[in-house]
PDB file of C-alpha atoms in Angstrom:
ATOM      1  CA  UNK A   1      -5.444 -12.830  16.064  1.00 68.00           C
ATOM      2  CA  UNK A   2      -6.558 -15.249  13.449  1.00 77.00           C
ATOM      3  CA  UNK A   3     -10.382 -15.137  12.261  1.00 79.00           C
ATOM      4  CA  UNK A   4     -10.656 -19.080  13.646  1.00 82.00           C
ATOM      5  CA  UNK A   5      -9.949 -17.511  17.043  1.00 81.00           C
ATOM      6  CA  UNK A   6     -11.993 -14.083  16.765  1.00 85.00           C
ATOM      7  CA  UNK A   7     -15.350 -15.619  16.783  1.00 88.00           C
ATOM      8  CA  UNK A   8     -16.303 -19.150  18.293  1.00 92.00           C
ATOM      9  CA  UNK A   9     -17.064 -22.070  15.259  1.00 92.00           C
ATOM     10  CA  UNK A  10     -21.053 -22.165  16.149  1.00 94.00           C
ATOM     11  CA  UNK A  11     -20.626 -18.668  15.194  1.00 94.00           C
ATOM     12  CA  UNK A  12     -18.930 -19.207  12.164  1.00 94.00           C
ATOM     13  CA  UNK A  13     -20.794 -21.992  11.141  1.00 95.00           C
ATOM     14  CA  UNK A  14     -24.087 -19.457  11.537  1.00 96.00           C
ATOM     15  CA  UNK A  15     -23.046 -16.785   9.745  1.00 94.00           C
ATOM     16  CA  UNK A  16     -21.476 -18.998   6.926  1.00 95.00           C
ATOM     17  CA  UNK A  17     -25.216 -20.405   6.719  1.00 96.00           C
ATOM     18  CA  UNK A  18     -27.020 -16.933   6.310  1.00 96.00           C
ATOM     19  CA  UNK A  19     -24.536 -15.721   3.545  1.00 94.00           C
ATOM     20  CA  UNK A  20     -25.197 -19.422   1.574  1.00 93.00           C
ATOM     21  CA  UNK A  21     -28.915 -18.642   1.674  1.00 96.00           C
ATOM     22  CA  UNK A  22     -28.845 -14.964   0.952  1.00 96.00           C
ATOM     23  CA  UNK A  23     -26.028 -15.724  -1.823  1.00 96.00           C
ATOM     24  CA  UNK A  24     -26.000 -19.433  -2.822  1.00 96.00           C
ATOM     25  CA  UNK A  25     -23.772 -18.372  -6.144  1.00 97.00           C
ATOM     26  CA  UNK A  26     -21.124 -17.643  -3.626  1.00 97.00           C
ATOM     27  CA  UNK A  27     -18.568 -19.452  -1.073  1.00 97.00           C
ATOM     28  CA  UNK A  28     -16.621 -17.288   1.694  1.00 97.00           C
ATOM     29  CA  UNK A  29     -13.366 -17.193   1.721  1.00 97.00           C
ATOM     30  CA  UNK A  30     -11.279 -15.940   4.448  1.00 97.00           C
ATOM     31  CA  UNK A  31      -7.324 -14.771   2.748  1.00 97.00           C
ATOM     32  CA  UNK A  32      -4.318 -14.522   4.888  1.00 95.00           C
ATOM     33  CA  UNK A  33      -0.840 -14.564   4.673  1.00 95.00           C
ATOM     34  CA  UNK A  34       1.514 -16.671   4.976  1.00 94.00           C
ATOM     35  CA  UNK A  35       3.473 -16.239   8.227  1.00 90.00           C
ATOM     36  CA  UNK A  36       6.875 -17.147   5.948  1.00 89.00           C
ATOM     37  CA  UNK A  37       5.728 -13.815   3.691  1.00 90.00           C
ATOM     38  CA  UNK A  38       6.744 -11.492   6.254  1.00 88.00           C
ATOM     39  CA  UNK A  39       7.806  -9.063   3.204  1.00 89.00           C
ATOM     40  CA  UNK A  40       4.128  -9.085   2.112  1.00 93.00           C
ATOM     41  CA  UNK A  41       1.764  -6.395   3.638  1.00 93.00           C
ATOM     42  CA  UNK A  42      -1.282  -8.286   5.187  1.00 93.00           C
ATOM     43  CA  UNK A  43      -4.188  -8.190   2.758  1.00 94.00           C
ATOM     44  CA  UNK A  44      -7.142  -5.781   3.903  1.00 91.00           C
ATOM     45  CA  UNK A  45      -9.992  -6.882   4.052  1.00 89.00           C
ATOM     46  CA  UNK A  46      -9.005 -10.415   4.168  1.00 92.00           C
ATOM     47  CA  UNK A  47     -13.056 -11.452   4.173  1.00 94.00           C
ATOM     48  CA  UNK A  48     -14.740 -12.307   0.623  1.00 96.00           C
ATOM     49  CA  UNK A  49     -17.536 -14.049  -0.967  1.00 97.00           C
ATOM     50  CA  UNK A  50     -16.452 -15.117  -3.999  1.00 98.00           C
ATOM     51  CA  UNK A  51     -18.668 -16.050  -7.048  1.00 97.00           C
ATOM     52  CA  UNK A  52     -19.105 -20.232  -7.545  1.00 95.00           C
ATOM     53  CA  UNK A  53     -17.243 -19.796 -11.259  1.00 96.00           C
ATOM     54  CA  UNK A  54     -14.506 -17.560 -11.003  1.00 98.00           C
ATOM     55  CA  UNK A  55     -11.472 -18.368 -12.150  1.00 98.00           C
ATOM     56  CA  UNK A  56      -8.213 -18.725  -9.284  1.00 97.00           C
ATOM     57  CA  UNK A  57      -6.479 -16.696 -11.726  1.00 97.00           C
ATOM     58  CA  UNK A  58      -8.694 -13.982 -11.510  1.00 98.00           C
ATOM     59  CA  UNK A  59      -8.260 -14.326  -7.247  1.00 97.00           C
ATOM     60  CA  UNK A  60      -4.670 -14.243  -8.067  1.00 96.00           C
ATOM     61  CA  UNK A  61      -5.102 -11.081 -10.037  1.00 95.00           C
ATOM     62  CA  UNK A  62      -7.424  -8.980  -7.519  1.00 96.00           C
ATOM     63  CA  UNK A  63      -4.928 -10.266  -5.011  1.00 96.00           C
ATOM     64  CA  UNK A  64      -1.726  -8.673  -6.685  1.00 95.00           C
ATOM     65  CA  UNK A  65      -4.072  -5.514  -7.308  1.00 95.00           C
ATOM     66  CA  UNK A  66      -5.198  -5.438  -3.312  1.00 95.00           C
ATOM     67  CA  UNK A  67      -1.420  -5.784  -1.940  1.00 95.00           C
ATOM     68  CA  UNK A  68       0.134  -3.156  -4.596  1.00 94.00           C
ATOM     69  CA  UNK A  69       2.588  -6.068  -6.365  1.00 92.00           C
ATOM     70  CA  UNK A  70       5.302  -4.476  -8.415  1.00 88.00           C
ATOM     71  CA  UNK A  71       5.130  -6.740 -11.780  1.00 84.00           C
ATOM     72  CA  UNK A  72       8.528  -8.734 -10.953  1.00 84.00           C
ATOM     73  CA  UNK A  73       6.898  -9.841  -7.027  1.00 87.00           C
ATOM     74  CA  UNK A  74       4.909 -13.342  -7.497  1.00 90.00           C
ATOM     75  CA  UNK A  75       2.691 -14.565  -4.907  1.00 94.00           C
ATOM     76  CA  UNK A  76       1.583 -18.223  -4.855  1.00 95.00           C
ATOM     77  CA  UNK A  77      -2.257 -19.083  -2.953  1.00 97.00           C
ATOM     78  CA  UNK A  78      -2.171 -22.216  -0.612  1.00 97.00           C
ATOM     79  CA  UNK A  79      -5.150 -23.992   1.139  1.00 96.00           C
ATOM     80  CA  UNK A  80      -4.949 -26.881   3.545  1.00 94.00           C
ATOM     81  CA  UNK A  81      -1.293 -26.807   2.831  1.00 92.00           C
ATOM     82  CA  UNK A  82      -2.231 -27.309  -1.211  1.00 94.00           C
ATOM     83  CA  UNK A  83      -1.119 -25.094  -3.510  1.00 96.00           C
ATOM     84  CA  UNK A  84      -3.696 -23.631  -5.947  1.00 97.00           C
ATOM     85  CA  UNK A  85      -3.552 -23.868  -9.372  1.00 96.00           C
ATOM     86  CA  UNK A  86      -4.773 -21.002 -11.183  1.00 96.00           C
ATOM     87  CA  UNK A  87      -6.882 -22.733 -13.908  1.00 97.00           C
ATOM     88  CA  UNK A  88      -9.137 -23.767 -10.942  1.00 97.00           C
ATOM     89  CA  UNK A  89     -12.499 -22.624 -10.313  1.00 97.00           C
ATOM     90  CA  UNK A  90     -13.178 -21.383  -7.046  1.00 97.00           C
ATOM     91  CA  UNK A  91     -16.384 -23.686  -6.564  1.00 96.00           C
ATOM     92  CA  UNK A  92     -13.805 -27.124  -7.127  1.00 96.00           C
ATOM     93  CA  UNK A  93     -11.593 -25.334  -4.594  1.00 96.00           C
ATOM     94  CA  UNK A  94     -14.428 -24.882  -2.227  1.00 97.00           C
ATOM     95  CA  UNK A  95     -15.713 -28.421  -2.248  1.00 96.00           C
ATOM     96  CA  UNK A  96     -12.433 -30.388  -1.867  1.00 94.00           C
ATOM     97  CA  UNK A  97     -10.625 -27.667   0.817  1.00 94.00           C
ATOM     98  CA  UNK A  98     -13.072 -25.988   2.932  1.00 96.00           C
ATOM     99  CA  UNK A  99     -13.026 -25.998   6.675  1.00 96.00           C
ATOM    100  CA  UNK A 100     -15.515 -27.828   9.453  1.00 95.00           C
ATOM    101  CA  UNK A 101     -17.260 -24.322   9.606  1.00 96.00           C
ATOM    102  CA  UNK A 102     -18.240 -23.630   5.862  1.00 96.00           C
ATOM    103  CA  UNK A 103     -14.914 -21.342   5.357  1.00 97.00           C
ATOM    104  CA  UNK A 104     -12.397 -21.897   2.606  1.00 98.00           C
ATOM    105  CA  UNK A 105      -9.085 -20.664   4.052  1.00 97.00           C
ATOM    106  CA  UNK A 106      -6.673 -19.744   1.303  1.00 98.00           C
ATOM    107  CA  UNK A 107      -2.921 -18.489   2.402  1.00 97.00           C
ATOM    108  CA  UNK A 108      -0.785 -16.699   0.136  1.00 97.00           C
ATOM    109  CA  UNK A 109       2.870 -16.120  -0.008  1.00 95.00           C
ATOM    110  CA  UNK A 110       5.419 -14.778  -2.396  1.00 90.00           C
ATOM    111  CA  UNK A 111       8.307 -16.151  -4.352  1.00 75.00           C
ATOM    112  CA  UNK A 112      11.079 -14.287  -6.104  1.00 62.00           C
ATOM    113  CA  UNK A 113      10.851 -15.119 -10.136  1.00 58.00           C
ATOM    114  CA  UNK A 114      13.512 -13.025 -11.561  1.00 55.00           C
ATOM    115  CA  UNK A 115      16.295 -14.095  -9.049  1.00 52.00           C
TER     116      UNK A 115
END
């Protein structure tokens, strides 16, 4: 079951309020994966509020560290069907992709780099 369809969007849109006022340096970001990246483990927990100026890269990186990536596995991040640069900063990602409810949903898959 998809976080969308365990709690109703009032709800959402609630809850996304209280955590903007308790921490307004931070978005929420819900991470899941990709339903193509069956070989990926599903990342736990898949909740986060992120700080306004980190880096993508660094979401890549705690990521990779969260899912146990050997060094040759690559994962690329995805939201609204985008994919994410890394030199992006997670407050430009909020603003142009987040959802109706106050949620940036970023998906993430993997790719094979060394063949």
């Amino acid at each position: 079951m998809s976080f969308q369809e365990e709690m109703s969007e009032s709800r959402r849109r609630e809850t996304v309020k209280l955590l903007m006022k308790k921490a307004p340096d931070r978005v929420p970001v819900v991470i899941t994966r990709m339903s193509s990246a069956s070989n990926l483990p599903p990342l736990k927990p898949s909740k986060f509020l992120l700080r306004n100026d980190m880096l993508a890269i660094h979401l890549f990186n705690l990521i990779r560290c969260k899912l146990n990536l050997m060094p040759e596995e690559s994962i690329y991040l995805t939201t609204n069907g985008i994919m994410i640069s890394p030199s992006m900063h997670i407050c430009e990602l909020y603003k142009e992709g987040h959802d109706e409810d106050g949620i940036l949903y970023i998906k993430y898959g993997s790719e094979n780099v060394f063949g």
